[in-house]
XYZ file of C-alpha atoms in Angstrom:
356
model
C -0.127 -10.590 39.775
C -0.690 -12.184 36.134
C -1.633 -11.670 32.921
C -4.727 -8.836 33.266
C -6.705 -7.514 30.208
C -6.218 -3.342 29.478
C -8.377 -2.677 26.830
C -11.398 -4.537 24.726
C -12.848 -4.184 22.006
C -15.150 -6.216 19.212
C -13.897 -6.556 15.757
C -14.400 -9.360 12.739
C -10.924 -10.884 12.623
C -9.062 -12.036 9.771
C -5.891 -13.847 8.597
C -4.183 -13.409 5.438
C -4.077 -16.540 3.070
C -0.792 -18.497 4.148
C -0.695 -19.675 0.293
C -1.635 -16.759 -1.748
C -0.915 -14.050 0.606
C -2.646 -12.178 -0.920
C -6.325 -13.022 0.265
C -8.176 -12.346 3.843
C -9.740 -15.574 5.354
C -12.214 -14.623 8.231
C -11.641 -16.628 11.565
C -14.566 -15.955 13.146
C -18.116 -16.178 11.826
C -19.126 -13.136 13.678
C -17.881 -10.300 15.847
C -15.559 -11.632 18.722
C -14.285 -9.917 22.041
C -10.205 -8.813 21.121
C -8.310 -7.704 23.885
C -4.828 -6.329 25.347
C -3.678 -8.080 27.574
C -0.443 -7.216 30.367
C 1.531 -9.459 31.741
C 3.580 -7.031 34.811
C 6.080 -10.040 35.625
C 7.432 -10.062 32.110
C 6.657 -6.814 30.915
C 4.869 -8.157 27.901
C 1.928 -6.995 25.878
C -0.139 -9.416 23.815
C -3.282 -8.951 21.371
C -5.704 -11.806 22.498
C -8.850 -12.647 21.066
C -10.976 -16.177 21.612
C -13.546 -17.919 19.368
C -14.948 -19.776 22.293
C -12.426 -21.786 23.735
C -9.905 -21.684 20.306
C -7.480 -18.871 20.179
C -7.494 -17.051 17.324
C -5.090 -13.929 18.200
C -2.183 -14.784 20.084
C -0.003 -11.831 19.063
C 2.681 -10.360 21.268
C 3.490 -6.933 20.564
C 7.063 -5.816 19.442
C 9.045 -2.463 18.819
C 9.186 -3.310 15.342
C 5.453 -4.117 14.604
C 3.115 -1.538 12.731
C -0.635 -1.108 12.831
C -1.927 -0.055 9.199
C -5.243 1.785 8.975
C -6.098 0.654 5.195
C -9.721 1.754 5.417
C -12.203 3.998 7.791
C -13.050 0.483 9.384
C -10.302 -1.863 8.608
C -6.842 -2.096 10.059
C -3.811 -4.832 9.890
C -0.566 -5.556 11.858
C 2.233 -8.477 10.757
C 3.639 -11.217 13.175
C 6.413 -12.568 11.992
C 6.441 -15.274 15.104
C 3.148 -16.194 13.987
C 4.484 -15.690 10.095
C 0.820 -14.312 9.119
C -0.603 -10.604 9.263
C -4.001 -10.363 11.217
C -7.265 -7.828 10.064
C -9.476 -6.153 12.108
C -13.063 -5.026 10.558
C -14.589 -2.736 13.396
C -18.286 -1.282 13.360
C -17.258 2.455 13.316
C -14.204 4.435 12.644
C -13.825 5.552 16.097
C -13.134 1.964 17.261
C -10.384 1.557 14.859
C -8.795 4.861 16.032
C -9.219 3.759 19.631
C -7.192 0.648 18.946
C -4.746 2.277 16.609
C -3.660 4.560 19.849
C -3.875 1.998 22.116
C -1.237 -0.499 19.746
C 1.199 2.608 19.279
C 1.119 3.341 22.929
C 1.742 -0.265 23.779
C 4.214 -0.268 21.240
C 5.772 2.315 22.992
C 5.835 0.798 26.232
C 7.440 -2.675 24.486
C 9.644 -0.157 23.238
C 10.755 1.008 26.924
C 11.052 -2.290 28.669
C 13.177 -3.804 25.960
C 15.586 -1.230 26.580
C 15.578 -1.010 30.210
C 15.653 -5.344 30.100
C 19.005 -4.778 27.818
C 20.654 -2.591 29.791
C 19.707 -4.772 33.053
C 21.390 -7.311 30.901
C 24.493 -5.214 30.459
C 24.767 -4.784 33.811
C 24.398 -8.385 35.005
C 26.294 -9.520 32.729
C 29.367 -7.728 33.500
C 30.798 -9.112 36.777
C 32.039 -6.387 39.642
C 35.911 -6.323 40.054
C 35.325 -6.296 43.924
C 33.125 -9.078 43.969
C 34.462 -12.499 45.597
C 35.613 -15.199 43.552
C 32.498 -17.425 43.787
C 30.364 -14.059 42.822
C 32.156 -13.990 39.878
C 31.643 -17.693 38.833
C 28.101 -17.639 39.639
C 25.769 -18.353 36.621
C 23.202 -15.565 35.256
C 19.456 -15.549 36.627
C 16.871 -16.009 34.035
C 15.525 -12.757 34.740
C 19.203 -10.668 33.944
C 19.085 -12.943 30.928
C 15.299 -12.857 29.972
C 14.209 -9.413 31.687
C 10.804 -7.979 30.006
C 11.690 -9.031 26.849
C 8.720 -9.230 24.905
C 9.618 -12.212 22.332
C 10.965 -14.456 25.877
C 9.611 -16.527 28.613
C 10.599 -16.949 31.913
C 11.561 -20.634 32.724
C 9.339 -20.571 36.078
C 6.447 -18.975 34.213
C 3.165 -21.020 34.564
C 1.347 -21.997 31.894
C -1.681 -20.436 30.731
C -4.675 -21.373 28.460
C -4.785 -21.498 24.769
C -5.086 -17.608 24.868
C -1.273 -17.245 26.191
C 1.810 -17.355 23.368
C 3.970 -19.961 23.267
C 7.659 -19.672 24.512
C 9.678 -18.570 21.760
C 11.972 -20.531 20.265
C 14.732 -18.239 19.188
C 15.188 -17.337 23.407
C 18.799 -16.876 23.971
C 20.737 -19.103 26.200
C 22.046 -17.584 30.009
C 25.618 -17.571 28.908
C 25.008 -15.431 25.936
C 26.856 -11.980 26.887
C 24.722 -8.671 25.848
C 26.758 -8.434 22.413
C 25.338 -11.670 21.187
C 22.019 -10.521 22.009
C 22.203 -7.065 20.186
C 23.591 -9.019 17.332
C 20.424 -11.237 17.288
C 17.993 -8.234 17.596
C 19.916 -6.771 14.532
C 19.397 -9.842 12.604
C 15.644 -10.250 13.379
C 15.175 -6.443 12.694
C 16.482 -6.709 9.182
C 14.209 -10.167 8.773
C 11.597 -8.327 9.972
C 11.970 -5.766 7.865
C 12.130 -7.740 4.667
C 9.229 -9.769 5.607
C 6.869 -6.335 6.336
C 7.986 -5.225 2.977
C 6.734 -8.202 1.421
C 3.824 -8.554 3.412
C 2.768 -4.851 2.884
C 3.033 -5.089 -0.963
C 0.782 -8.290 -0.877
C -1.729 -6.583 1.282
C -1.596 -3.334 -0.846
C -2.696 -5.727 -3.763
C -4.978 -7.401 -1.753
C -7.533 -4.091 -1.457
C -8.141 -4.577 -5.183
C -9.793 -7.851 -5.108
C -13.201 -7.015 -5.428
C -14.251 -10.466 -6.574
C -13.384 -11.822 -2.595
C -15.090 -8.661 -1.094
C -18.412 -9.641 -3.566
C -18.207 -13.011 -1.420
C -17.682 -11.885 1.740
C -20.658 -9.890 1.374
C -22.826 -12.996 0.092
C -21.052 -14.567 3.074
C -22.034 -11.782 5.624
C -25.701 -11.757 3.913
C -26.250 -15.494 4.669
C -24.882 -15.006 8.109
C -27.020 -12.101 9.076
C -30.130 -14.513 7.738
C -29.243 -17.422 9.942
C -28.781 -14.972 12.579
C -32.272 -13.674 12.437
C -33.795 -17.256 11.926
C -31.855 -17.725 15.168
C -33.505 -14.921 16.628
C -37.164 -15.905 15.979
C -36.213 -19.642 17.013
C -35.017 -18.059 20.268
C -37.901 -16.088 20.513
C -40.415 -19.182 20.261
C -39.014 -20.840 23.058
C -40.887 -19.742 26.341
C -38.061 -21.420 28.986
C -34.969 -19.681 30.049
C -36.099 -16.549 29.277
C -33.057 -14.990 30.805
C -30.410 -16.765 28.770
C -32.789 -15.867 25.342
C -32.520 -12.406 26.140
C -28.697 -11.880 26.761
C -28.707 -14.547 23.637
C -30.984 -12.073 21.494
C -29.317 -8.612 22.615
C -25.720 -10.257 21.426
C -27.340 -11.575 17.962
C -29.206 -8.372 17.504
C -25.451 -6.403 18.022
C -23.722 -9.140 15.567
C -26.757 -8.462 12.975
C -26.019 -4.611 13.068
C -22.027 -4.771 13.216
C -22.907 -7.402 10.077
C -24.992 -4.686 8.190
C -22.546 -1.739 9.163
C -19.778 -4.127 8.076
C -21.744 -5.173 4.624
C -22.538 -1.292 4.483
C -18.796 -0.494 4.361
C -18.656 -2.901 1.679
C -21.135 -1.929 -0.203
C -19.576 1.417 -0.234
C -16.060 0.555 -0.986
C -17.627 -1.218 -4.056
C -19.370 1.827 -4.905
C -15.953 3.955 -5.204
C -14.176 0.893 -7.000
C -17.202 1.194 -9.816
C -16.788 4.617 -10.040
C -12.599 4.175 -10.316
C -13.373 1.565 -12.847
C -15.416 4.137 -14.980
C -13.420 6.923 -14.469
C -10.576 4.653 -15.781
C -12.784 4.048 -18.850
C -13.531 7.865 -19.520
C -9.700 8.940 -19.085
C -8.817 5.820 -21.890
C -11.620 6.865 -24.242
C -9.650 10.503 -24.043
C -6.574 8.931 -24.332
C -7.523 6.727 -27.520
C -9.322 9.969 -28.877
C -6.285 12.558 -28.451
C -4.211 9.651 -29.655
C -6.473 9.728 -33.145
C -6.102 13.464 -33.481
C -2.221 13.097 -32.870
C -2.156 10.277 -35.741
C -4.314 12.503 -37.711
C -2.183 15.746 -37.175
C 1.161 13.902 -37.969
C -0.403 12.736 -41.106
C -1.600 16.470 -42.234
C 1.999 17.311 -41.065
C 3.891 14.671 -43.507
C 1.147 15.835 -46.374
C 2.276 19.635 -45.390
C 5.823 18.952 -45.701
C 5.763 16.998 -48.967
C 3.685 19.757 -49.954
C 6.605 22.473 -48.748
C 9.176 19.980 -50.368
C 7.248 20.444 -53.675
C 6.711 24.043 -53.719
C 10.329 24.578 -52.664
C 11.640 22.271 -55.704
C 9.339 24.398 -57.763
C 10.608 28.066 -56.381
C 14.052 26.231 -57.572
C 13.271 25.669 -60.725
C 11.199 28.761 -61.169
C 13.972 30.627 -60.066
C 16.655 28.914 -62.653
C 14.366 29.963 -65.043
C 13.969 33.187 -64.146
C 18.189 33.425 -64.197
C 18.466 32.199 -67.789
C 15.470 34.435 -68.962
C 17.787 37.259 -67.671
C 20.735 36.197 -69.276
C 18.956 35.543 -72.503
C 17.150 38.963 -72.362
C 20.464 40.693 -71.277
C 22.300 39.245 -74.361
C 19.491 40.634 -76.588
C 19.694 44.146 -74.698
C 23.524 43.527 -75.783
C 22.871 43.135 -79.092
C 20.121 45.335 -79.608
C 22.746 47.975 -78.110
C 24.937 46.959 -80.823
C 22.723 47.014 -83.460
C 21.632 50.389 -82.362
C 25.103 51.829 -82.751
C 25.375 50.095 -86.243
C 22.295 52.178 -87.051
C 23.487 55.436 -86.119
C 27.107 55.022 -87.261
C 25.216 54.225 -90.525
C 22.756 57.071 -90.370
C 25.999 59.565 -89.447
C 27.369 58.368 -93.091
C 24.108 58.603 -94.740
C 24.164 62.354 -93.402
C 27.894 63.203 -94.057
C 27.337 61.720 -97.876
C 24.210 63.683 -98.210
C 25.735 66.867 -97.127
C 29.208 66.234 -99.576
C 27.186 65.523 -102.331
């Protein structure tokens, strides 16, 4: 039955820079066909894309993979076996949604195939107690070990073109038990999760690389001009009319896709510029509020100093009033004593006058 395409679309293909792990590197000069393939003999789903005779995508879908939509027309996924991250730029959001839905569908199918394969391996790795001695000594077949595992290739699978995946170097020997296989998958799952976290962080940081986007926009514009010139040259050729028309149609479609991608990048740049301007406004507001806060703090310090001075003056005034009260009280006591003496003197004088 072999391997057959089950879904196809067109997109611009990118790969993460293996050196920086941040920047995108285009692997196709124009939009190419990206297809899902299914191998019914091994229950394996693959994503394959060819640029001429060169395979620029050859990725086997595993249950651990995740397709992430980073913008309205761009998506990406990490392939740990290829040690890279693939990115696809679509001409419309609907194409991206269809591709993502198919990715999720085939990922679930790969997961179910893997579970069935593990159950088959567990059954075939345990010999029946009722089997004859000769049957118990017979080795496990390649199908019972490899089964439908998306990370393995059966030994008798014929070699295909460059678009087919290479056999996995991590395939388990036939004599391993299902326990060893489970441990292998657990270790690989942990490694994939770590790699996925690192790659996700690197890709999130790469979205802010506006300079590279400008370079890509310039490259798209140059490519569009070159394709326009190519269309003009093809129109001038009188022979091979059918071939020229088909090439012209493909080039026009490529130009439209490039123009849509260019428009999307320009919109993204405008959005980033607006975010930068809003960030500048926020910074100016922050500086103004900081200055007002400093002025308020200085005024507060001045008021605190004035309050302290007033408290000291009030305290000294209270002390002065207390001293004044004491002196006034002593004067009143002295005045009372003098008045009493004058009263006694008056009474004495009165008695003397009356006696005389």
